[in-house]
mmCIF file of C-alpha atoms in Angstrom:
data_model
loop_
_atom_site.group_PDB
_atom_site.id
_atom_site.type_symbol
_atom_site.label_atom_id
_atom_site.label_comp_id
_atom_site.label_asym_id
_atom_site.label_seq_id
_atom_site.Cartn_x
_atom_site.Cartn_y
_atom_site.Cartn_z
ATOM 1 C CA MET A 1 32.321 1.813 0.708
ATOM 2 C CA SER A 2 30.286 0.722 4.010
ATOM 3 C CA GLU A 3 32.153 -0.498 7.085
ATOM 4 C CA GLN A 4 30.690 -2.692 9.753
ATOM 5 C CA VAL A 5 30.098 -0.955 13.233
ATOM 6 C CA HIS A 6 29.188 -2.925 15.767
ATOM 7 C CA ASN A 7 26.896 -1.807 18.572
ATOM 8 C CA ARG A 8 25.307 -2.778 22.316
ATOM 9 C CA LEU A 9 22.763 -0.405 21.968
ATOM 10 C CA ALA A 10 19.592 -3.089 22.128
ATOM 11 C CA MET A 11 21.607 -4.444 25.520
ATOM 12 C CA VAL A 12 22.135 -1.054 26.730
ATOM 13 C CA ARG A 13 18.594 0.129 25.986
ATOM 14 C CA ALA A 14 16.888 -3.005 27.248
ATOM 15 C CA GLU A 15 19.082 -2.866 30.352
ATOM 16 C CA ARG A 16 18.471 0.582 31.310
ATOM 17 C CA LYS A 17 14.291 -0.018 30.027
ATOM 18 C CA VAL A 18 14.582 2.670 27.362
ATOM 19 C CA SER A 19 11.661 2.462 24.451
ATOM 20 C CA ARG A 20 13.037 3.088 20.885
ATOM 21 C CA GLN A 21 10.547 5.982 20.629
ATOM 22 C CA ARG A 22 11.690 7.634 24.084
ATOM 23 C CA LEU A 23 15.545 7.299 22.840
ATOM 24 C CA ALA A 24 14.578 8.629 19.416
ATOM 25 C CA GLU A 25 12.775 11.288 20.596
ATOM 26 C CA ALA A 26 16.120 12.378 22.878
ATOM 27 C CA VAL A 27 18.350 11.972 20.287
ATOM 28 C CA GLY A 28 16.293 13.467 17.273
ATOM 29 C CA VAL A 29 16.040 10.484 15.028
ATOM 30 C CA HIS A 30 12.745 8.278 13.710
ATOM 31 C CA TYR A 31 12.273 5.632 15.890
ATOM 32 C CA GLN A 32 12.868 3.126 13.129
ATOM 33 C CA THR A 33 16.343 4.528 12.837
ATOM 34 C CA ILE A 34 16.960 3.260 16.371
ATOM 35 C CA GLY A 35 16.200 -0.128 15.196
ATOM 36 C CA TYR A 36 18.336 -0.517 11.998
ATOM 37 C CA ILE A 37 21.186 0.689 14.110
ATOM 38 C CA GLU A 38 20.179 -2.047 16.475
ATOM 39 C CA ARG A 39 20.232 -4.739 13.512
ATOM 40 C CA GLY A 40 23.250 -3.291 11.961
ATOM 41 C CA GLN A 41 21.450 -2.062 9.021
ATOM 42 C CA TYR A 42 22.764 1.198 9.362
ATOM 43 C CA ASN A 43 25.531 3.090 10.563
ATOM 44 C CA PRO A 44 25.352 6.255 12.402
ATOM 45 C CA SER A 45 26.924 9.401 11.935
ATOM 46 C CA LEU A 46 29.385 10.535 14.445
ATOM 47 C CA ASP A 47 26.727 13.160 15.585
ATOM 48 C CA LEU A 48 24.157 10.773 16.367
ATOM 49 C CA ALA A 49 26.608 8.452 17.817
ATOM 50 C CA LEU A 50 27.907 11.031 20.530
ATOM 51 C CA LYS A 51 24.182 12.060 21.422
ATOM 52 C CA VAL A 52 22.898 8.422 22.143
ATOM 53 C CA ALA A 53 26.105 7.648 24.199
ATOM 54 C CA ALA A 54 25.668 10.831 25.862
ATOM 55 C CA PHE A 55 22.173 10.143 26.332
ATOM 56 C CA PHE A 56 23.094 6.773 28.186
ATOM 57 C CA GLY A 57 26.069 8.758 29.666
ATOM 58 C CA LEU A 58 28.463 6.491 28.515
ATOM 59 C CA PRO A 59 31.708 6.828 26.333
ATOM 60 C CA VAL A 60 30.823 6.441 22.454
ATOM 61 C CA GLU A 61 33.315 3.134 22.640
ATOM 62 C CA ALA A 62 31.064 1.467 24.998
ATOM 63 C CA LEU A 63 28.403 1.602 22.480
ATOM 64 C CA PHE A 64 30.024 1.545 19.149
ATOM 65 C CA SER A 65 33.094 -0.337 18.100
ATOM 66 C CA LEU A 66 34.547 -1.859 14.584
ATOM 67 C CA GLU A 67 35.218 -4.710 16.121
ATOM 68 C CA PRO A 68 32.781 -7.005 17.177
ATOM 69 C CA PHE A 69 32.120 -6.688 20.799
ATOM 70 C CA GLN A 70 32.910 -9.466 23.542
ATOM 71 C CA PRO A 71 30.461 -11.235 25.321
ATOM 72 C CA LEU A 72 29.649 -9.427 28.176
ATOM 73 C CA THR A 73 30.410 -12.664 30.531
ATOM 74 C CA ASP A 74 33.610 -13.170 28.967
ATOM 75 C CA GLN A 75 34.476 -9.313 29.862
ATOM 76 C CA VAL A 76 33.216 -9.820 33.568
ATOM 77 C CA TYR A 77 34.388 -13.384 34.341
ATOM 78 C CA GLY A 78 37.157 -13.949 31.467
ATOM 79 C CA HIS A 79 36.919 -16.041 28.202
ATOM 80 C CA GLY A 80 37.844 -19.673 29.200
ATOM 81 C CA LYS A 81 37.836 -19.980 32.643
ATOM 82 C CA ASP A 82 37.405 -23.211 34.166
ATOM 83 C CA SER A 83 33.809 -23.542 36.740
ATOM 84 C CA MET B 1 11.876 13.324 13.602
ATOM 85 C CA ALA B 2 14.823 15.752 13.426
ATOM 86 C CA GLN B 3 14.920 19.175 14.949
ATOM 87 C CA LYS B 4 11.068 18.387 16.521
ATOM 88 C CA GLU B 5 11.222 22.168 17.953
ATOM 89 C CA ARG B 6 11.519 23.885 14.559
ATOM 90 C CA LEU B 7 8.455 22.148 12.840
ATOM 91 C CA SER B 8 5.980 24.325 11.395
ATOM 92 C CA ALA B 9 1.617 22.664 12.399
ATOM 93 C CA TYR B 10 2.056 21.823 8.793
ATOM 94 C CA ASP B 11 5.434 19.798 8.721
ATOM 95 C CA GLN B 12 3.897 18.169 12.060
ATOM 96 C CA SER B 13 0.971 17.290 10.822
ATOM 97 C CA MET B 14 2.142 15.726 7.721
ATOM 98 C CA TYR B 15 4.615 13.754 9.514
ATOM 99 C CA ASP B 16 1.907 12.371 12.066
ATOM 100 C CA LEU B 17 -0.152 11.604 8.941
ATOM 101 C CA MET B 18 2.775 9.645 7.176
ATOM 102 C CA ASN B 19 3.424 7.664 10.254
ATOM 103 C CA ARG B 20 -0.068 6.333 11.092
ATOM 104 C CA SER B 21 -0.075 2.968 11.472
ATOM 105 C CA GLU B 22 -3.824 1.784 10.625
ATOM 106 C CA GLY B 23 -2.142 0.603 7.455
ATOM 107 C CA ALA B 24 0.994 -1.035 8.622
ATOM 108 C CA ALA B 25 -0.338 -4.538 8.104
ATOM 109 C CA LEU B 26 -0.491 -3.727 4.036
ATOM 110 C CA HIS B 27 2.697 -3.177 3.850
ATOM 111 C CA SER B 28 4.638 -5.353 6.812
ATOM 112 C CA THR B 29 6.597 -7.815 4.653
ATOM 113 C CA ALA B 30 8.636 -7.119 1.365
ATOM 114 C CA ALA B 31 6.386 -9.110 -0.593
ATOM 115 C CA ARG B 32 3.486 -6.865 0.100
ATOM 116 C CA ARG B 33 5.162 -3.632 -0.442
ATOM 117 C CA ARG B 34 5.835 -5.615 -3.818
ATOM 118 C CA ALA B 35 2.930 -6.240 -4.543
ATOM 119 C CA VAL B 36 1.622 -2.674 -3.639
ATOM 120 C CA VAL B 37 4.285 -1.191 -6.165
ATOM 121 C CA GLY B 38 2.804 -3.565 -8.750
ATOM 122 C CA VAL B 39 -0.958 -2.422 -8.203
ATOM 123 C CA HIS B 40 0.155 1.020 -7.736
ATOM 124 C CA VAL B 41 2.173 1.190 -11.382
ATOM 125 C CA ALA B 42 -0.723 -0.643 -13.030
ATOM 126 C CA LEU B 43 -3.366 1.924 -11.643
ATOM 127 C CA THR B 44 -1.063 4.672 -12.814
ATOM 128 C CA ALA B 45 -0.611 3.085 -16.316
ATOM 129 C CA GLY B 46 -4.372 2.648 -16.547
ATOM 130 C CA PHE B 47 -5.103 6.195 -15.160
ATOM 131 C CA VAL B 48 -2.707 7.915 -17.892
ATOM 132 C CA GLY B 49 -3.824 5.533 -20.367
ATOM 133 C CA ALA B 50 -7.764 6.598 -19.579
ATOM 134 C CA TRP B 51 -6.334 10.529 -19.771
ATOM 135 C CA LEU B 52 -4.471 10.047 -22.936
ATOM 136 C CA GLY B 53 -7.507 9.001 -24.002
ATOM 137 C CA THR B 54 -10.190 11.745 -22.926
ATOM 138 C CA VAL B 55 -7.354 14.173 -24.043
ATOM 139 C CA VAL B 56 -5.925 12.890 -27.317
ATOM 140 C CA GLY B 57 -8.478 9.907 -28.267
ATOM 141 C CA GLU B 58 -11.591 12.136 -27.216
ATOM 142 C CA LEU B 59 -12.737 8.941 -26.032
ATOM 143 C CA SER B 60 -15.903 9.851 -23.585
ATOM 144 C CA TRP B 61 -15.992 6.716 -21.550
ATOM 145 C CA ALA B 62 -12.173 7.180 -20.700
ATOM 146 C CA GLY B 63 -13.574 9.899 -18.377
ATOM 147 C CA TRP B 64 -15.397 7.058 -16.581
ATOM 148 C CA VAL B 65 -12.288 5.118 -16.100
ATOM 149 C CA MET B 66 -10.191 7.460 -14.786
ATOM 150 C CA LEU B 67 -12.823 8.493 -11.982
ATOM 151 C CA GLY B 68 -13.012 4.537 -11.270
ATOM 152 C CA LEU B 69 -9.423 4.379 -10.767
ATOM 153 C CA LEU B 70 -8.784 7.535 -8.956
ATOM 154 C CA LEU B 71 -10.047 6.443 -5.820
ATOM 155 C CA PRO B 72 -8.232 3.022 -5.506
ATOM 156 C CA TRP B 73 -4.996 5.020 -7.065
ATOM 157 C CA CYS B 74 -4.705 7.458 -4.108
ATOM 158 C CA VAL B 75 -5.561 4.589 -1.710
ATOM 159 C CA ALA B 76 -2.344 2.613 -3.028
ATOM 160 C CA THR B 77 -0.178 6.310 -3.067
ATOM 161 C CA GLY B 78 -1.635 6.318 0.541
ATOM 162 C CA ILE B 79 0.136 2.772 1.243
ATOM 163 C CA LEU B 80 3.312 3.564 -0.112
ATOM 164 C CA ASN B 81 3.935 6.907 1.578
ATOM 165 C CA SER B 82 2.923 4.985 4.806
ATOM 166 C CA ALA B 83 5.675 2.017 4.051
ATOM 167 C CA THR B 84 8.194 4.799 3.029
ATOM 168 C CA ARG B 85 6.880 7.316 6.148
ATOM 169 C CA GLY B 86 6.653 9.947 3.960
ATOM 170 C CA LEU B 87 9.950 9.488 2.708
ATOM 171 C CA LEU B 88 9.563 11.442 -0.636
ATOM 172 C CA GLU B 89 6.698 13.800 0.844
ATOM 173 C CA LEU B 90 8.099 15.133 3.791
ATOM 174 C CA ARG B 91 10.223 18.306 3.638
ATOM 175 C CA PRO B 92 14.250 17.372 4.487
ATOM 176 C CA ARG B 93 14.041 19.100 8.173
ATOM 177 C CA VAL B 94 11.629 16.460 9.119
ATOM 178 C CA LEU B 95 13.318 14.016 7.974
ATOM 179 C CA ASP B 96 16.705 12.351 10.232
ATOM 180 C CA GLU B 97 19.973 11.594 8.691
ATOM 181 C CA ARG B 98 19.020 7.881 8.003
ATOM 182 C CA GLN B 99 16.130 9.111 6.134
ATOM 183 C CA ARG B 100 17.631 11.681 4.229
ATOM 184 C CA ALA B 101 20.443 9.048 3.280
ATOM 185 C CA GLU B 102 17.522 6.649 1.817
ATOM 186 C CA ARG B 103 15.901 9.700 0.115
ATOM 187 C CA ASP B 104 18.663 10.351 -1.673
ATOM 188 C CA ARG B 105 19.500 6.488 -2.815
ATOM 189 C CA ALA B 106 16.033 6.216 -3.832
ATOM 190 C CA ARG B 107 16.289 9.267 -5.844
ATOM 191 C CA ALA B 108 19.995 8.555 -7.279
ATOM 192 C CA THR B 109 18.316 4.707 -8.681
ATOM 193 C CA ALA B 110 15.412 6.324 -10.030
ATOM 194 C CA HIS B 111 17.541 8.742 -12.224
ATOM 195 C CA ARG B 112 19.684 6.054 -13.296
ATOM 196 C CA ILE B 113 16.743 3.969 -14.449
ATOM 197 C CA MET B 114 15.146 7.039 -16.124
ATOM 198 C CA SER B 115 18.068 7.636 -17.900
ATOM 199 C CA TRP B 116 17.986 4.210 -19.569
ATOM 200 C CA VAL B 117 14.333 4.681 -20.248
ATOM 201 C CA LEU B 118 14.796 7.932 -21.697
ATOM 202 C CA LEU B 119 18.013 6.350 -23.651
ATOM 203 C CA GLY B 120 15.993 3.604 -24.946
ATOM 204 C CA ALA B 121 12.955 6.502 -26.172
ATOM 205 C CA VAL B 122 15.480 8.123 -28.136
ATOM 206 C CA VAL B 123 17.094 5.219 -29.742
ATOM 207 C CA VAL B 124 13.314 3.975 -30.839
ATOM 208 C CA THR B 125 12.458 7.316 -32.062
ATOM 209 C CA GLY B 126 15.656 7.171 -33.696
ATOM 210 C CA VAL B 127 15.239 4.082 -35.455
ATOM 211 C CA VAL B 128 11.477 4.699 -36.167
ATOM 212 C CA GLY B 129 12.988 8.512 -37.827
ATOM 213 C CA PHE B 130 15.246 6.274 -39.637
ATOM 214 C CA ALA B 131 13.388 3.732 -41.037
ATOM 215 C CA GLY B 132 11.265 6.536 -43.046
ATOM 216 C CA LEU B 133 7.943 6.458 -40.010
ATOM 217 C CA THR B 134 6.899 9.478 -38.648
ATOM 218 C CA ALA B 135 6.244 9.433 -34.817
ATOM 219 C CA LYS B 136 5.392 12.767 -34.464
ATOM 220 C CA ALA B 137 1.755 12.155 -33.704
ATOM 221 C CA LEU B 138 3.233 10.382 -30.516
ATOM 222 C CA VAL B 139 5.444 12.976 -28.795
ATOM 223 C CA PHE B 140 3.025 14.333 -26.683
ATOM 224 C CA GLN B 141 2.087 10.783 -25.261
ATOM 225 C CA VAL B 142 5.604 9.880 -24.878
ATOM 226 C CA ALA B 143 6.035 12.929 -23.056
ATOM 227 C CA VAL B 144 3.057 12.670 -20.605
ATOM 228 C CA CYS B 145 4.447 8.938 -20.008
ATOM 229 C CA ALA B 146 7.704 10.326 -19.194
ATOM 230 C CA LEU B 147 6.555 12.948 -17.120
ATOM 231 C CA VAL B 148 4.544 10.641 -15.180
ATOM 232 C CA LEU B 149 7.676 8.118 -14.586
ATOM 233 C CA HIS B 150 10.124 11.237 -13.611
ATOM 234 C CA TRP B 151 7.474 11.877 -10.775
ATOM 235 C CA LEU B 152 6.280 8.425 -9.437
ATOM 236 C CA LEU B 153 9.455 6.274 -9.701
ATOM 237 C CA PRO B 154 11.093 7.655 -7.012
ATOM 238 C CA LEU B 155 8.352 6.531 -4.754
ATOM 239 C CA TRP B 156 8.225 3.211 -6.726
ATOM 240 C CA VAL B 157 12.179 2.681 -5.838
ATOM 241 C CA ALA B 158 11.902 3.672 -2.153
ATOM 242 C CA ALA B 159 8.661 1.556 -1.243
ATOM 243 C CA LEU B 160 10.886 -1.008 -2.967
ATOM 244 C CA ALA B 161 13.934 -0.573 -0.956
ATOM 245 C CA ALA B 162 11.855 -0.253 2.320
ATOM 246 C CA ARG B 163 13.036 -2.555 5.110
ATOM 247 C CA ASP B 164 10.635 -4.298 7.720
ATOM 248 C CA GLU B 165 9.684 -2.713 10.806
ATOM 249 C CA PRO B 166 12.074 -3.530 13.560
ATOM 250 C CA ASP B 167 10.496 -5.692 16.264
ATOM 251 C CA ALA B 168 8.155 -4.219 18.771
ATOM 252 C CA ASP B 169 10.179 -3.725 22.092
ATOM 253 C CA GLU B 170 9.125 -3.286 25.748
#
């Protein structure tokens, strides 16, 4: 049983200029684990997902979702708008 | 690393040792990890064969073979431990949730393989016994091989299952 959990971790981390190592130390995991979460190769536990969300000060659903995330530009500017 | 504040000096030094990056290029791809596992299997087979040669066969030259294989075997073991980041060497409290899950998976796979190997050994010795041949002289050798396989199989499985390093950030 393995449900794909989608995440925006890489994007948020880049946006906040936080290295994998720093995030990993803050949430108490190996830095590889952060990389594997970003690549979708590991689904974090609820505990870890909440810790990551708390680190960034975001709700957990802003970082993790069972559905693929919409591109940010679509969310901000609306999908299919005429330019 | 999980629970960093509770680590003993030993745990910290082992963690640092297992996460050294000097030999990272030796296990950076799946093909290289497979090659190192293959070399390690061959060295282990050679070492065990030489040891049995000295103990059972009383071959004096086999001791020199053992000595010759010891250093390359230690180096290969170090590379495998580096590839797995000490998955099977570090204590559970040093590992994070993903590493503990991977270690459990590697051990479960190794256990399954070992079960088939032991079943094969039972069948073979049974057939040999029914054929009227006696295999008592080989019991010690088979037991030693089974022990070594039981010990090292999780490391080989974990190294083969290890994934490539995430791309560098920053």
